[in-house]
Short mmCIF file of C-alpha atoms in Angstrom, two decimals:
data_model
loop_
_atom_site.label_atom_id
_atom_site.label_comp_id
_atom_site.label_asym_id
_atom_site.label_seq_id
_atom_site.Cartn_x
_atom_site.Cartn_y
_atom_site.Cartn_z
CA MET A 162 144.12 51.18 89.53
CA GLY A 163 140.96 52.54 91.70
CA GLY A 164 137.66 54.51 90.76
CA MET A 165 137.19 57.71 88.67
CA MET A 166 137.20 59.12 92.11
CA GLY A 167 139.52 57.00 93.91
CA PRO A 168 143.38 57.78 95.04
CA GLY A 169 144.57 56.11 92.27
CA MET A 170 143.30 59.16 89.81
CA GLY A 171 144.25 62.58 90.39
CA MET A 172 146.65 64.64 92.41
CA GLY A 173 145.36 63.61 95.90
CA PRO A 174 144.84 65.66 99.14
CA MET A 175 147.39 68.19 98.28
CA GLY A 176 146.47 69.55 95.15
CA PRO A 177 146.62 72.89 94.31
CA ASN A 178 142.73 73.21 94.92
CA ASP A 179 142.66 71.50 97.93
CA PRO A 180 140.64 74.18 100.53
CA ASN A 181 143.04 72.14 103.60
CA GLY A 182 146.23 73.40 101.99
CA PRO A 183 148.08 76.41 102.05
CA THR A 184 147.04 79.76 100.64
CA PRO A 185 149.17 81.50 98.33
CA PRO A 186 150.44 84.56 99.16
CA PRO A 187 148.60 87.70 96.79
CA THR A 188 150.34 88.47 93.90
CA ALA A 189 151.55 92.20 93.61
CA TRP A 190 149.07 92.94 91.13
CA GLN A 191 146.28 92.15 93.46
CA ARG A 192 147.94 93.70 96.34
CA ILE A 193 147.49 96.79 94.30
CA LEU A 194 144.18 96.01 92.92
CA ARG A 195 143.22 95.40 96.97
CA SER A 196 144.91 99.39 97.70
CA LEU A 197 143.08 100.59 94.85
CA SER A 198 139.55 99.29 95.76
CA GLY A 199 140.28 100.02 99.59
CA VAL A 200 140.72 104.14 98.78
CA VAL A 201 138.07 103.93 95.95
CA MET A 202 135.63 102.74 98.97
CA PHE A 203 136.66 105.18 101.56
CA ALA A 204 136.56 107.80 99.15
CA GLY A 205 132.70 107.55 98.10
CA LYS A 206 131.72 106.63 102.10
CA MET A 207 133.40 109.87 102.94
CA SER A 208 131.81 111.65 100.20
CA TRP A 209 128.27 110.39 100.98
CA LEU A 210 128.69 111.04 104.92
CA VAL A 211 129.53 114.95 104.18
CA ASP A 212 126.81 115.22 101.59
CA GLU A 213 124.40 113.75 104.34
CA ASN A 214 125.93 115.95 107.10
CA ALA A 215 125.70 118.93 104.51
CA GLN A 216 121.86 118.07 104.36
CA ALA A 217 121.03 117.35 107.73
CA MET A 218 122.83 120.67 108.93
CA HIS A 219 120.14 122.33 106.50
CA PHE A 220 117.58 120.51 107.19
CA PHE A 221 118.49 121.35 110.83
CA MET A 222 118.76 125.70 110.20
CA THR A 223 115.79 125.58 108.46
CA ALA A 224 113.68 123.75 111.40
CA MET A 225 115.74 125.82 114.08
CA LEU A 226 114.42 129.41 111.91
CA GLN A 227 110.76 127.93 111.45
CA LEU A 228 110.57 127.50 115.10
CA LEU A 229 111.97 130.85 116.42
CA ASP A 230 109.66 132.78 113.51
CA ARG A 231 106.27 130.56 114.89
CA ALA A 232 107.29 131.05 118.63
CA GLY A 233 107.84 135.02 118.32
CA LEU A 234 104.64 135.06 116.32
CA LEU A 235 102.65 133.32 119.61
CA TYR A 236 104.54 135.13 122.28
CA GLY A 237 104.18 138.07 120.26
CA GLU A 238 100.02 137.65 120.61
CA LEU A 239 99.93 136.82 123.69
CA ALA A 240 101.99 139.57 124.83
CA ARG A 241 99.22 142.41 123.19
CA PHE A 242 96.47 139.97 125.24
CA VAL A 243 98.09 140.77 128.73
CA LEU A 244 99.31 144.34 128.05
CA ARG A 245 95.59 144.84 126.80
CA LEU A 246 94.38 143.02 130.30
CA LEU A 247 97.15 145.38 132.64
CA GLY A 248 95.08 148.65 130.40
CA TYR A 249 98.54 149.40 128.66
CA LYS A 250 97.84 151.05 124.88
CA VAL A 251 98.71 148.86 122.72
CA PRO A 252 99.93 150.04 119.73
CA PRO A 253 98.00 148.80 115.91
CA ARG A 254 99.39 145.85 114.57
CA PRO A 255 101.11 145.56 111.32
CA LYS A 256 99.02 145.29 108.56
CA TRP A 257 100.56 141.39 107.52
CA LEU A 258 103.14 139.60 109.67
CA PRO A 259 106.57 137.81 108.37
CA GLY A 260 105.50 134.10 107.06
CA VAL A 261 101.45 135.06 107.39
CA GLY A 262 101.20 137.25 104.14
CA PRO A 263 99.53 140.42 103.79
CA GLY A 264 95.79 141.18 104.73
CA GLY A 265 95.83 138.55 107.70
CA MET A 266 96.67 134.96 108.75
CA MET A 267 95.29 133.28 105.90
CA GLY A 268 96.85 135.52 103.38
CA ALA A 269 93.29 137.50 102.45
CA PRO A 270 93.67 140.72 100.26
CA PRO A 271 94.28 143.85 102.18
CA GLY A 272 90.90 144.97 101.57
CA MET A 273 88.88 142.24 102.98
CA GLY A 274 90.83 141.50 106.10
CA GLY A 275 91.48 138.17 107.38
CA MET A 276 91.64 136.29 110.88
CA MET A 277 94.21 138.76 112.00
CA GLY A 278 93.51 141.80 109.47
CA PRO A 279 91.40 145.00 109.89
CA GLY A 280 87.55 144.87 109.42
CA MET A 281 85.82 145.01 106.36
CA GLY A 282 83.85 148.02 106.76
CA MET A 283 81.09 149.02 104.77
CA GLY A 284 82.53 151.21 102.33
CA PRO A 285 83.21 155.40 102.47
CA MET A 286 79.53 156.60 102.92
CA GLY A 287 78.47 154.02 105.09
CA PRO A 288 77.72 154.52 109.16
CA ASN A 289 81.50 153.93 109.09
CA ASP A 290 82.49 157.45 107.19
CA PRO A 291 85.08 158.86 109.04
CA ASN A 292 84.00 162.46 107.68
CA GLY A 293 80.26 161.73 109.35
CA PRO A 294 79.45 161.66 113.30
CA THR A 295 79.96 157.89 114.81
CA PRO A 296 76.92 157.10 116.73
CA PRO A 297 77.27 155.09 120.11
CA PRO A 298 77.00 151.57 119.88
CA THR A 299 74.07 150.08 121.17
CA ALA A 300 74.35 147.03 123.77
CA TRP A 301 74.27 144.66 120.99
CA GLN A 302 76.34 146.08 119.31
CA ARG A 303 79.25 145.86 122.45
CA ILE A 304 77.99 142.21 123.24
CA LEU A 305 79.04 141.21 119.32
CA ARG A 306 81.71 143.17 119.58
CA SER A 307 83.16 141.12 122.93
CA LEU A 308 82.11 137.71 121.46
CA SER A 309 83.87 138.41 117.90
CA GLY A 310 87.18 139.60 119.83
CA VAL A 311 86.95 136.39 122.03
CA VAL A 312 86.51 134.08 119.11
CA MET A 313 89.04 136.37 116.56
CA PHE A 314 91.54 135.62 120.05
CA ALA A 315 90.56 131.99 120.10
CA GLY A 316 91.49 131.66 116.64
CA LYS A 317 94.62 133.07 116.65
CA MET A 318 95.53 131.19 119.84
CA SER A 319 94.41 127.86 118.28
CA TRP A 320 96.15 128.20 115.07
CA LEU A 321 99.80 129.84 116.62
CA VAL A 322 100.03 127.01 118.62
CA ASP A 323 99.32 124.11 116.36
CA GLU A 324 102.13 126.20 114.37
CA ASN A 325 104.41 125.75 117.19
CA ALA A 326 103.65 121.97 117.56
CA GLN A 327 104.42 121.53 113.81
CA ALA A 328 107.63 123.43 114.35
CA MET A 329 108.98 121.84 117.41
CA HIS A 330 108.17 118.09 115.68
CA PHE A 331 110.23 119.44 112.74
CA PHE A 332 113.13 120.51 114.68
CA MET A 333 113.10 117.59 116.84
CA THR A 334 113.38 115.65 113.90
CA ALA A 335 116.11 117.73 112.04
CA MET A 336 118.32 117.70 115.35
CA LEU A 337 117.99 113.52 115.31
CA GLN A 338 118.88 113.45 111.74
CA LEU A 339 121.80 116.07 112.06
CA LEU A 340 123.06 113.73 115.59
CA ASP A 341 122.32 110.42 113.37
CA ARG A 342 124.68 111.33 110.05
CA ALA A 343 127.52 113.04 112.00
CA GLY A 344 128.03 110.04 114.33
CA LEU A 345 128.20 107.96 111.29
CA LEU A 346 130.63 110.22 109.46
CA TYR A 347 132.88 110.66 112.88
CA GLY A 348 132.67 106.78 113.16
CA GLU A 349 134.33 106.02 110.17
CA LEU A 350 136.59 108.97 110.74
CA ALA A 351 137.85 107.05 113.88
CA ARG A 352 138.21 103.27 112.38
CA PHE A 353 140.07 105.02 109.62
CA VAL A 354 142.62 106.91 112.19
CA LEU A 355 142.57 103.79 114.48
CA ARG A 356 143.88 101.33 111.10
CA LEU A 357 146.32 104.07 110.50
CA LEU A 358 147.30 103.92 114.18
CA GLY A 359 147.98 100.13 113.91
CA TYR A 360 145.18 99.68 116.27
CA LYS A 361 142.62 96.39 115.55
CA VAL A 362 139.24 97.69 114.72
CA PRO A 363 136.20 95.44 115.78
CA PRO A 364 134.33 94.73 112.30
CA ARG A 365 131.55 96.78 111.34
CA PRO A 366 127.84 95.48 112.28
CA LYS A 367 126.10 94.11 109.23
CA TRP A 368 123.40 97.35 109.26
CA LEU A 369 123.42 100.77 110.17
CA PRO A 370 120.77 102.76 111.40
CA GLY A 371 118.96 104.55 109.01
CA VAL A 372 121.07 102.37 106.11
CA GLY A 373 119.68 99.64 105.89
CA PRO A 374 121.12 96.03 105.83
CA GLY A 375 124.09 95.19 103.72
CA GLY A 376 125.12 98.60 102.71
CA MET A 377 124.78 102.16 102.65
CA MET A 378 122.61 101.51 99.42
CA GLY A 379 120.38 98.88 101.48
CA ALA A 380 122.36 96.12 98.74
CA PRO A 381 121.56 92.41 99.99
CA PRO A 382 123.56 91.23 102.82
CA GLY A 383 125.75 88.94 100.58
CA MET A 384 126.49 91.98 98.35
CA GLY A 385 127.14 94.70 100.86
CA GLY A 386 127.79 98.04 99.61
CA MET A 387 129.48 101.30 100.01
CA MET A 388 128.85 100.84 103.82
CA GLY A 389 129.28 97.11 103.90
CA PRO A 390 132.32 95.15 104.94
#
């Protein structure tokens, strides 16, 4: 008779749950559900990738405009300095520069000046009164004025160089992010087109750079995700 698990009982090695037996073909309902699941997965991947590319493009354009703005400020100050050294008459600087704020580099009030603004002065009745006679500057005043100009120029240049370095870093980060997101989008489109044409597409890697292992949302590898297999 055999035992409970012996060959006398059960249905033998060719039962319906035998892993070595033939796999039954999917039913029509299973094929429909599988097709709908593929369509939904592809639409989800494409919508996410298009949104990521739009954000990356916005990030890239913002970084490029910021870099051009900071470079214009830096090279404008260098041009003014070189023209002064060559003896050309440089027009007065505007009261405020784009992206800096009125009154000076740090956005100080117009009456107080700033690192890039006019001097504070001593009021309308002081020695700088335009209606009164202007005494010639002493030697000590000329030395202090020269030192003040050197310190002001060094401060402006250090600030502008730092702003340009930050803008360049921002620009490079945005450009790399744009290339990464565009590669993900066009890679998925290429896989879809090759499948439509009947080509055998290699399996997708387990995780994509910047996406996390297991799928787009960083799901566990066993669960997959929108970008998983």
